[in-house]
């Protein structure tokens, strides 16, 4: 595991973030119902490289250049990539959305 901050509770997951995950994965609506803050992008949601690339583009288009999933992933080793969670995505969102 990396030296990332421990998982914290941001309240309920933002529906907008869940919708972007589902869109990137081309997933049915019931798939999104199982997403939790601790869901791993790779191990639990089974997002492949194409879906992660699509998610990166969707995040940047919606939240701006600071929502840089590709940049975050580029700085991680294999274990940290496997451990990347929905909470980590939430941390990429602009600060006013994380309050």
Short mmCIF file of N, CA and C in Angstrom, two decimals:
data_model
loop_
_atom_site.label_atom_id
_atom_site.label_comp_id
_atom_site.label_asym_id
_atom_site.label_seq_id
_atom_site.Cartn_x
_atom_site.Cartn_y
_atom_site.Cartn_z
N UNK A 1 0.84 -1.17 0.00
CA UNK A 1 0.00 0.00 0.00
C UNK A 1 0.89 1.23 0.00
N UNK A 2 0.41 2.30 -0.56
CA UNK A 2 1.18 3.53 -0.61
C UNK A 2 0.94 4.35 0.65
N UNK A 3 1.52 5.56 0.68
CA UNK A 3 1.35 6.43 1.84
C UNK A 3 0.13 7.33 1.70
N UNK A 4 -0.86 6.88 0.94
CA UNK A 4 -2.10 7.64 0.79
C UNK A 4 -2.77 7.80 2.14
N UNK A 5 -3.60 8.86 2.23
CA UNK A 5 -4.38 9.06 3.44
C UNK A 5 -5.32 7.88 3.64
N UNK A 6 -5.65 7.56 4.88
CA UNK A 6 -6.63 6.50 5.10
C UNK A 6 -7.97 6.88 4.51
N UNK A 7 -8.76 5.87 4.20
CA UNK A 7 -10.09 6.14 3.67
C UNK A 7 -10.88 6.96 4.67
N UNK A 8 -11.60 7.91 4.16
CA UNK A 8 -12.46 8.70 5.02
C UNK A 8 -13.87 8.66 4.45
N UNK A 9 -14.81 9.03 5.26
CA UNK A 9 -16.20 9.03 4.83
C UNK A 9 -16.55 10.40 4.30
N UNK A 10 -17.01 10.43 3.08
CA UNK A 10 -17.44 11.68 2.46
C UNK A 10 -18.95 11.72 2.41
N UNK A 11 -19.61 10.94 3.25
CA UNK A 11 -21.05 10.82 3.16
C UNK A 11 -21.37 9.91 1.99
N UNK A 12 -22.59 9.99 1.51
CA UNK A 12 -22.96 9.13 0.40
C UNK A 12 -22.13 9.47 -0.84
N UNK A 13 -21.92 8.48 -1.65
CA UNK A 13 -21.19 8.71 -2.89
C UNK A 13 -21.97 9.67 -3.78
N UNK A 14 -21.25 10.53 -4.44
CA UNK A 14 -21.90 11.49 -5.34
C UNK A 14 -22.51 10.72 -6.51
N UNK A 15 -23.80 10.87 -6.74
CA UNK A 15 -24.45 10.18 -7.86
C UNK A 15 -23.78 10.48 -9.20
N UNK A 16 -23.27 11.68 -9.34
CA UNK A 16 -22.59 12.08 -10.58
C UNK A 16 -21.35 11.22 -10.82
N UNK A 17 -20.59 10.95 -9.76
CA UNK A 17 -19.39 10.12 -9.89
C UNK A 17 -19.79 8.69 -10.23
N UNK A 18 -20.81 8.17 -9.59
CA UNK A 18 -21.30 6.82 -9.88
C UNK A 18 -21.77 6.73 -11.33
N UNK A 19 -22.46 7.76 -11.80
CA UNK A 19 -22.95 7.78 -13.19
C UNK A 19 -21.78 7.76 -14.17
N UNK A 20 -20.71 8.49 -13.87
CA UNK A 20 -19.54 8.49 -14.75
C UNK A 20 -18.86 7.13 -14.76
N UNK A 21 -18.77 6.49 -13.60
CA UNK A 21 -18.21 5.13 -13.53
C UNK A 21 -19.02 4.17 -14.39
N UNK A 22 -20.34 4.23 -14.25
CA UNK A 22 -21.21 3.34 -15.02
C UNK A 22 -21.10 3.62 -16.52
N UNK A 23 -21.02 4.90 -16.88
CA UNK A 23 -20.89 5.26 -18.29
C UNK A 23 -19.57 4.74 -18.86
N UNK A 24 -18.48 4.92 -18.13
CA UNK A 24 -17.18 4.46 -18.60
C UNK A 24 -17.15 2.94 -18.76
N UNK A 25 -17.86 2.24 -17.88
CA UNK A 25 -17.88 0.78 -17.91
C UNK A 25 -18.96 0.22 -18.84
N UNK A 26 -19.79 1.12 -19.41
CA UNK A 26 -20.93 0.68 -20.23
C UNK A 26 -21.74 -0.36 -19.46
N UNK A 27 -21.97 -0.05 -18.18
CA UNK A 27 -22.60 -1.00 -17.27
C UNK A 27 -24.09 -0.73 -17.13
N UNK A 28 -24.83 -1.79 -16.81
CA UNK A 28 -26.27 -1.61 -16.54
C UNK A 28 -26.48 -0.91 -15.20
N UNK A 29 -27.64 -0.32 -14.99
CA UNK A 29 -27.90 0.44 -13.76
C UNK A 29 -27.69 -0.37 -12.48
N UNK A 30 -28.02 -1.65 -12.47
CA UNK A 30 -27.87 -2.44 -11.24
C UNK A 30 -26.41 -2.62 -10.85
N UNK A 31 -25.50 -2.52 -11.81
CA UNK A 31 -24.06 -2.61 -11.52
C UNK A 31 -23.65 -1.48 -10.59
N UNK A 32 -24.14 -0.30 -10.85
CA UNK A 32 -23.77 0.88 -10.06
C UNK A 32 -24.27 0.80 -8.63
N UNK A 33 -25.33 0.06 -8.37
CA UNK A 33 -25.88 -0.04 -7.02
C UNK A 33 -24.92 -0.69 -6.04
N UNK A 34 -23.98 -1.47 -6.53
CA UNK A 34 -23.04 -2.18 -5.66
C UNK A 34 -21.77 -1.38 -5.37
N UNK A 35 -21.61 -0.21 -5.96
CA UNK A 35 -20.40 0.58 -5.77
C UNK A 35 -20.39 1.21 -4.38
N UNK A 36 -19.26 1.05 -3.69
CA UNK A 36 -19.05 1.65 -2.37
C UNK A 36 -17.79 2.51 -2.44
N UNK A 37 -17.53 3.34 -1.42
CA UNK A 37 -16.29 4.11 -1.42
C UNK A 37 -15.04 3.21 -1.47
N UNK A 38 -15.14 2.02 -0.92
CA UNK A 38 -13.99 1.12 -0.88
C UNK A 38 -13.86 0.23 -2.11
N UNK A 39 -14.80 0.32 -3.05
CA UNK A 39 -14.72 -0.49 -4.27
C UNK A 39 -13.43 -0.18 -5.01
N UNK A 40 -12.67 -1.23 -5.30
CA UNK A 40 -11.43 -1.06 -6.07
C UNK A 40 -11.78 -1.01 -7.56
N UNK A 41 -11.17 -0.08 -8.27
CA UNK A 41 -11.46 0.08 -9.69
C UNK A 41 -11.12 -1.17 -10.47
N UNK A 42 -10.03 -1.82 -10.11
CA UNK A 42 -9.56 -3.00 -10.80
C UNK A 42 -10.20 -4.27 -10.22
N UNK A 43 -9.97 -4.52 -8.95
CA UNK A 43 -10.35 -5.78 -8.34
C UNK A 43 -11.84 -5.98 -8.13
N UNK A 44 -12.58 -4.91 -7.84
CA UNK A 44 -14.01 -5.05 -7.56
C UNK A 44 -14.87 -4.65 -8.75
N UNK A 45 -14.56 -3.52 -9.37
CA UNK A 45 -15.37 -3.03 -10.48
C UNK A 45 -14.92 -3.60 -11.82
N UNK A 46 -13.74 -4.21 -11.84
CA UNK A 46 -13.19 -4.88 -13.02
C UNK A 46 -13.06 -3.96 -14.24
N UNK A 47 -12.69 -2.70 -13.97
CA UNK A 47 -12.47 -1.77 -15.07
C UNK A 47 -11.17 -2.11 -15.80
N UNK A 48 -11.24 -2.20 -17.12
CA UNK A 48 -10.04 -2.48 -17.90
C UNK A 48 -9.39 -1.16 -18.33
N UNK A 49 -8.29 -1.25 -19.03
CA UNK A 49 -7.55 -0.04 -19.43
C UNK A 49 -8.39 0.89 -20.31
N UNK A 50 -9.18 0.35 -21.21
CA UNK A 50 -10.03 1.18 -22.06
C UNK A 50 -11.08 1.91 -21.22
N UNK A 51 -11.66 1.22 -20.27
CA UNK A 51 -12.67 1.84 -19.41
C UNK A 51 -12.04 2.89 -18.49
N UNK A 52 -10.84 2.62 -18.00
CA UNK A 52 -10.16 3.62 -17.17
C UNK A 52 -9.80 4.86 -17.98
N UNK A 53 -9.42 4.66 -19.23
CA UNK A 53 -9.13 5.79 -20.11
C UNK A 53 -10.40 6.60 -20.37
N UNK A 54 -11.50 5.91 -20.62
CA UNK A 54 -12.78 6.59 -20.82
C UNK A 54 -13.19 7.34 -19.56
N UNK A 55 -12.99 6.73 -18.40
CA UNK A 55 -13.32 7.38 -17.13
C UNK A 55 -12.48 8.63 -16.93
N UNK A 56 -11.20 8.56 -17.26
CA UNK A 56 -10.33 9.73 -17.15
C UNK A 56 -10.87 10.87 -18.01
N UNK A 57 -11.26 10.58 -19.24
CA UNK A 57 -11.79 11.61 -20.13
C UNK A 57 -13.11 12.19 -19.59
N UNK A 58 -13.96 11.32 -19.07
CA UNK A 58 -15.24 11.79 -18.51
C UNK A 58 -15.02 12.66 -17.28
N UNK A 59 -14.11 12.26 -16.40
CA UNK A 59 -13.82 13.05 -15.19
C UNK A 59 -13.28 14.43 -15.56
N UNK A 60 -12.35 14.47 -16.52
CA UNK A 60 -11.76 15.75 -16.93
C UNK A 60 -12.80 16.65 -17.59
N UNK A 61 -13.65 16.05 -18.42
CA UNK A 61 -14.67 16.84 -19.11
C UNK A 61 -15.66 17.43 -18.10
N UNK A 62 -15.99 16.69 -17.07
CA UNK A 62 -16.99 17.15 -16.10
C UNK A 62 -16.39 18.04 -15.02
N UNK A 63 -15.19 17.68 -14.50
CA UNK A 63 -14.64 18.36 -13.33
C UNK A 63 -13.40 19.18 -13.60
N UNK A 64 -12.89 19.15 -14.83
CA UNK A 64 -11.72 19.95 -15.18
C UNK A 64 -10.42 19.17 -15.10
N UNK A 65 -9.32 19.81 -15.46
CA UNK A 65 -8.04 19.12 -15.58
C UNK A 65 -7.50 18.57 -14.26
N UNK A 66 -7.97 19.08 -13.14
CA UNK A 66 -7.51 18.56 -11.85
C UNK A 66 -8.00 17.16 -11.56
N UNK A 67 -9.04 16.73 -12.23
CA UNK A 67 -9.57 15.37 -12.06
C UNK A 67 -8.82 14.44 -13.00
N UNK A 68 -7.53 14.31 -12.76
CA UNK A 68 -6.59 13.63 -13.65
C UNK A 68 -6.32 12.20 -13.19
N UNK A 69 -7.18 11.30 -13.57
CA UNK A 69 -7.00 9.89 -13.20
C UNK A 69 -5.74 9.31 -13.83
N UNK A 70 -5.47 9.64 -15.07
CA UNK A 70 -4.27 9.12 -15.73
C UNK A 70 -3.01 9.59 -15.00
N UNK A 71 -2.98 10.85 -14.58
CA UNK A 71 -1.84 11.37 -13.84
C UNK A 71 -1.67 10.68 -12.50
N UNK A 72 -2.77 10.44 -11.82
CA UNK A 72 -2.73 9.72 -10.54
C UNK A 72 -2.18 8.32 -10.74
N UNK A 73 -2.70 7.63 -11.73
CA UNK A 73 -2.28 6.25 -11.98
C UNK A 73 -0.82 6.17 -12.39
N UNK A 74 -0.33 7.19 -13.11
CA UNK A 74 1.05 7.17 -13.58
C UNK A 74 2.06 7.16 -12.44
N UNK A 75 1.68 7.71 -11.29
CA UNK A 75 2.59 7.78 -10.16
C UNK A 75 2.51 6.60 -9.21
N UNK A 76 1.75 5.56 -9.56
CA UNK A 76 1.54 4.45 -8.64
C UNK A 76 2.26 3.18 -9.09
N UNK A 77 2.69 2.40 -8.10
CA UNK A 77 3.25 1.08 -8.43
C UNK A 77 2.10 0.09 -8.62
N UNK A 78 2.41 -1.13 -8.98
CA UNK A 78 1.39 -2.12 -9.30
C UNK A 78 0.44 -2.38 -8.12
N UNK A 79 0.98 -2.51 -6.93
CA UNK A 79 0.13 -2.75 -5.75
C UNK A 79 -0.83 -1.59 -5.51
N UNK A 80 -0.36 -0.37 -5.67
CA UNK A 80 -1.21 0.80 -5.47
C UNK A 80 -2.26 0.92 -6.58
N UNK A 81 -1.89 0.54 -7.81
CA UNK A 81 -2.87 0.54 -8.90
C UNK A 81 -4.00 -0.43 -8.60
N UNK A 82 -3.64 -1.60 -8.08
CA UNK A 82 -4.65 -2.60 -7.75
C UNK A 82 -5.52 -2.16 -6.58
N UNK A 83 -5.00 -1.29 -5.73
CA UNK A 83 -5.72 -0.84 -4.54
C UNK A 83 -6.51 0.44 -4.76
N UNK A 84 -6.42 1.04 -5.94
CA UNK A 84 -7.10 2.30 -6.23
C UNK A 84 -8.61 2.14 -6.07
N UNK A 85 -9.23 3.03 -5.29
CA UNK A 85 -10.65 2.90 -4.96
C UNK A 85 -11.48 4.07 -5.46
N UNK A 86 -12.78 3.94 -5.29
CA UNK A 86 -13.70 5.03 -5.62
C UNK A 86 -13.40 6.24 -4.74
N UNK A 87 -12.99 6.03 -3.50
CA UNK A 87 -12.60 7.15 -2.64
C UNK A 87 -11.43 7.91 -3.25
N UNK A 88 -10.49 7.20 -3.85
CA UNK A 88 -9.38 7.87 -4.51
C UNK A 88 -9.88 8.74 -5.66
N UNK A 89 -10.87 8.27 -6.39
CA UNK A 89 -11.48 9.09 -7.44
C UNK A 89 -12.12 10.33 -6.85
N UNK A 90 -12.81 10.14 -5.75
CA UNK A 90 -13.49 11.26 -5.08
C UNK A 90 -12.49 12.34 -4.71
N UNK A 91 -11.30 11.96 -4.30
CA UNK A 91 -10.26 12.92 -3.92
C UNK A 91 -9.77 13.74 -5.11
N UNK A 92 -10.02 13.27 -6.33
CA UNK A 92 -9.62 14.01 -7.52
C UNK A 92 -10.59 15.15 -7.83
N UNK A 93 -11.78 15.08 -7.26
CA UNK A 93 -12.79 16.09 -7.55
C UNK A 93 -12.40 17.42 -6.93
N UNK A 94 -12.86 18.52 -7.52
CA UNK A 94 -12.56 19.83 -6.94
C UNK A 94 -12.95 19.88 -5.46
N UNK A 95 -12.16 20.57 -4.68
CA UNK A 95 -12.32 20.62 -3.21
C UNK A 95 -13.73 20.98 -2.78
N UNK A 96 -14.37 21.92 -3.47
CA UNK A 96 -15.72 22.33 -3.06
C UNK A 96 -16.72 21.18 -3.16
N UNK A 97 -16.44 20.19 -3.99
CA UNK A 97 -17.33 19.04 -4.11
C UNK A 97 -17.06 18.00 -3.02
N UNK A 98 -15.90 18.07 -2.39
CA UNK A 98 -15.54 17.09 -1.37
C UNK A 98 -15.91 17.54 0.03
N UNK A 99 -16.44 18.71 0.17
CA UNK A 99 -16.76 19.24 1.50
C UNK A 99 -18.00 18.57 2.08
#
